[in-house]
Amino acid sequence: MKTIIQSINGLPFKASVIALGLTLANSGFAADSAISAAYKKAGADTVNTLEFSGAGKWYQFGQSPAPGTAWPAFEVKSYSASINFENQSARTQQTRLQIIEPNRERPVPVEQKPDQYINGSVAWNLAAPQGSAPGTPAVPQAQPTAVEERQAEIWTTPQGFLKAAQNNNAVTHKKGDATLVEFSVQKYKYQGLINSKNEVEQVKTWIDNPILGDTLVEINYSHYKDFNGVNFPAKIVKVQGGAPVLDINVNQVKVNQPIDLAIPADVKSNPSPAVAVTSSEIAPGVHYLQGGSHHSLAIEQKDHVVVIEAPLNEARSLAVIAKVKELIPNKPITHLINSHQHFDHSGGLRTYADAGVTIVTQELNKPFYEKAWQQARTINPDKLASSKKPAKFQTFNDKLVLNDGQRPIEIHTLQGNGHNDAFAVVYLPKEKILIEADAFTPPAPNTPAPTSVNPFAKNLHDNINRLKLDVVQIAPLHGRLVTLKDLESFIAVKTASN
């Protein structure tokens, strides 16, 4: 094997080429001709910055309403991307509104305007702090887990892919009328198809995901046209994790406009904040583990501990496990209760599986996790990938009770909730505490009352009544500790006649 070290704009890139004799020699000739022709047609040698905009659809990756279904769709009124290839920075902006699926109740859509950035190895968003009142100014927020994906977005554009291929000794071979281009950038593989018109029509790469492991990202480009002298696709379709995540019709392209995306000072000084886990004992032996956007709970039993929820990723789970050991040092964690399969609520499950903890989840989720966890994990292997331990599951349909003889822990499936079809809440009958995720996220104090009923929250209240749960406190897995009265006020929308 021959290892070639190159660089793109000062950063090291590594491409590994296997000597294949005559086949490789022929491929090398094809690479020179196919890549060079496409490079010239795209103007990649003269394009230092690229801006494109359009409209279409965006799909929320990892948030399918049932295990194994497609990501939910949003109508994108406007989409824009600004890329500076020279300093490897980019910004994407959207204005979007969720599309309500037939026969699924969701809250009245609220227009979203995400504003996302990458500069080298630093990623951030401009957004109001989570849980803040409407109208709170946006502030820079570091997004270290987004770096990998946003860097890939730069080098999977047609011009970016060709720049990377040209600088990394890409190898190619014919694939029908097209040319397949392959190279590696450090630990990331890239593949692309250049068609007979010398246009990049498809780019593939793989990024890490806590649930899916090495996750294929495939971008298809079509309907190329001349945008003020720049040859660029008028149609972009991106697929991630086997389902679409973006479908955009491009209506404007600009090149070599000034794009200065300086890293905000607060983000630059702390680009990867440490995982914070704070605790408060909301009842004897019931610890509310907060800190950040997602929470967990630790419930002390007679000779063991049950943890509720493993959100985000392995780093979060390791921090929560460490906090539980600090709070309850002499009892092992034996069970982890999972609310639903959305990736932000299940990204840390594998860490508990590696620790020998039984994953308790609604029965529809088990086959989804088992299939997803079989995927390769070569980019960022986690602890379970290294140990290869078999995961232990305990599933339920409508109800399960974990009881040590002193403190029962009830787990119930929410019936008819539009957020998810395999959706669980946890109830502690002795303490009269309900633990839930996403059905009710309490607004910030003094936030104006909603003008329409949130069907997720109303369904939660309906299920509390159906199950005859005597709830006093609610410990949401987003937000803050509240009472049942807060939920009732949230769903009791006042009308003008009242």
PDB file of C-alpha atoms in Angstrom, residues 29-43 162 166 194 198:
ATOM      1  CA  PHE A  29      -5.057   8.058 -16.728  1.00  0.00           C
ATOM      2  CA  ALA A  30      -8.844   8.231 -16.369  1.00  0.00           C
ATOM      3  CA  ALA A  31      -8.502  10.242 -13.197  1.00  0.00           C
ATOM      4  CA  ASP A  32      -6.320  12.804 -14.894  1.00  0.00           C
ATOM      5  CA  SER A  33      -8.704  13.230 -17.811  1.00  0.00           C
ATOM      6  CA  ALA A  34     -12.095  12.907 -16.075  1.00  0.00           C
ATOM      7  CA  ILE A  35     -11.276  14.972 -12.997  1.00  0.00           C
ATOM      8  CA  SER A  36      -9.423  17.609 -14.983  1.00  0.00           C
ATOM      9  CA  ALA A  37     -12.287  17.993 -17.453  1.00  0.00           C
ATOM     10  CA  ALA A  38     -14.866  18.290 -14.680  1.00  0.00           C
ATOM     11  CA  TYR A  39     -12.565  20.598 -12.708  1.00  0.00           C
ATOM     12  CA  LYS A  40     -12.307  22.914 -15.686  1.00  0.00           C
ATOM     13  CA  LYS A  41     -16.035  22.858 -16.473  1.00  0.00           C
ATOM     14  CA  ALA A  42     -16.972  23.656 -12.862  1.00  0.00           C
ATOM     15  CA  GLY A  43     -14.373  26.419 -12.717  1.00  0.00           C
ATOM     16  CA  LEU A 162     -13.260  18.330  -7.299  1.00  0.00           C
ATOM     17  CA  GLN A 166      -7.445  17.040  -7.365  1.00  0.00           C
ATOM     18  CA  ILE A 194     -18.575  12.312 -12.959  1.00  0.00           C
ATOM     19  CA  ASN A 198     -18.039  16.237 -17.146  1.00  0.00           C
TER      20      ASN A 198
END
